[in-house]
Amino acid sequence: MAKLILHSGTPQEREFELKAGTNSLGRGDDNDCKIDDPSVSTNHAQIIVNGNEIWIKDLGSTNGTFIDHSQVTDGVLQAGHALRLGVVDVVFEDNLPTAITVPAAAPVPARVRIAVPAATPEMAAPPAGKTNCKFHPKIAGEWLCQKCNELFCPVCVTIKRTNEGTSASCRKCGTACVPVKVNFVVPKEKKVKTYSEGVILLRCLGSGFGAAMLSALVWTGLSWLMGVDVPFLFCPMAGVICGYAVKLAAQDTPGPIFSTIAVVFCVIGSVLGKVGMIAVTHLTINTNTTYFTGALGLILGIYASWKIGGGE
């Protein structure tokens, strides 16, 4: 049975058996194989098991999926291949009997071992005050470019593995990099405060009302400055403002209730804006063209507030 072994040789070692079909890999909790590493995307890759054929498919990950140091979008897994997900290395071991063959494919890897690269004895001192990768602030800098004097993670350097050991070179200047050991602490992500459903509803009502007042003031002010009324533009503006206000207050929670709130306050903001425009400009042009453009603008505003506010 093919399996994934995480953190092998450590007290945190875990095993995941690969099931027939699709096996998801990533940092998210809903993955079949969860890899808790900041360089691994939430949904990083898939390993597909189809009989005796096994291959890997990248899911548009941030730091990429590599086979033998070459970035791939998909590829057949063969014994001896070196995989890397972000900065996490994957080493294949083939424990299948030699008599077993696979048609049109290499021998199926019996196990996938995830391991952290061993530290090199000759460690250089990192630059003062630097611990993270130059391009990935949430990842420790493991390699120091002696010319750029910058720290890089394994993704940002060109790594070569030989029988004599592991070497790396800077992708920017080509200078050989030396390994470093830093006391890196992963930055704590800011926790978003969560609210109950009742509080969220009150937040949406308050934010929608404030957005409607803001839309009316902007409409009135622009009409006064320009001396004209353009409901075809002002109504969609009110829809966008009210939609975003409700979306933020609802903590990006989709649903028809929040979209309805956004639509209601979009209409309120549009009506108040129209009244404010008449009060400051005294424009009362009533033609078929103004009615048509006004109605079209209101429809666009309602649509914008509905979609932005969370409607499907």
XYZ file of C-alpha atoms in Angstrom, residues 3-10 12-16 18 24-26 33-37 39-40 44 47 56 81-93 111-118:
48
model
C 1.625 5.878 1.793
C 2.943 9.293 2.769
C 5.227 9.583 5.778
C 5.503 13.064 7.303
C 8.362 14.106 9.603
C 9.958 10.657 9.479
C 12.452 9.818 12.175
C 11.010 12.380 14.611
C 5.988 13.963 15.117
C 6.101 11.253 12.422
C 2.715 10.566 10.846
C 1.624 8.235 8.074
C -1.109 8.699 5.477
C -2.885 6.797 -0.355
C -5.243 15.979 -1.836
C -2.112 17.515 -0.275
C -1.868 20.923 1.345
C -2.635 14.704 3.713
C -2.230 17.873 5.733
C 1.313 19.337 5.606
C 1.600 22.047 8.235
C 4.311 24.204 6.657
C 5.559 27.258 2.255
C 2.809 24.757 1.358
C -1.160 22.541 -2.941
C -1.652 12.568 -5.996
C 1.091 14.191 -9.090
C 12.464 11.074 -8.139
C 13.074 13.986 -5.750
C 9.865 15.943 -5.117
C 9.483 19.289 -3.386
C 6.278 20.976 -2.226
C 7.219 24.544 -1.332
C 10.340 23.962 0.768
C 9.295 20.477 1.916
C 11.294 17.720 0.226
C 9.714 14.387 -0.712
C 11.968 11.330 -1.157
C 10.737 8.170 -2.839
C 11.582 4.633 -1.695
C 6.298 4.925 0.041
C 6.708 8.665 -0.100
C 8.931 10.007 2.632
C 8.778 13.683 3.535
C 11.967 14.880 5.159
C 13.709 18.119 6.051
C 17.151 18.659 4.421
C 19.975 17.856 6.782
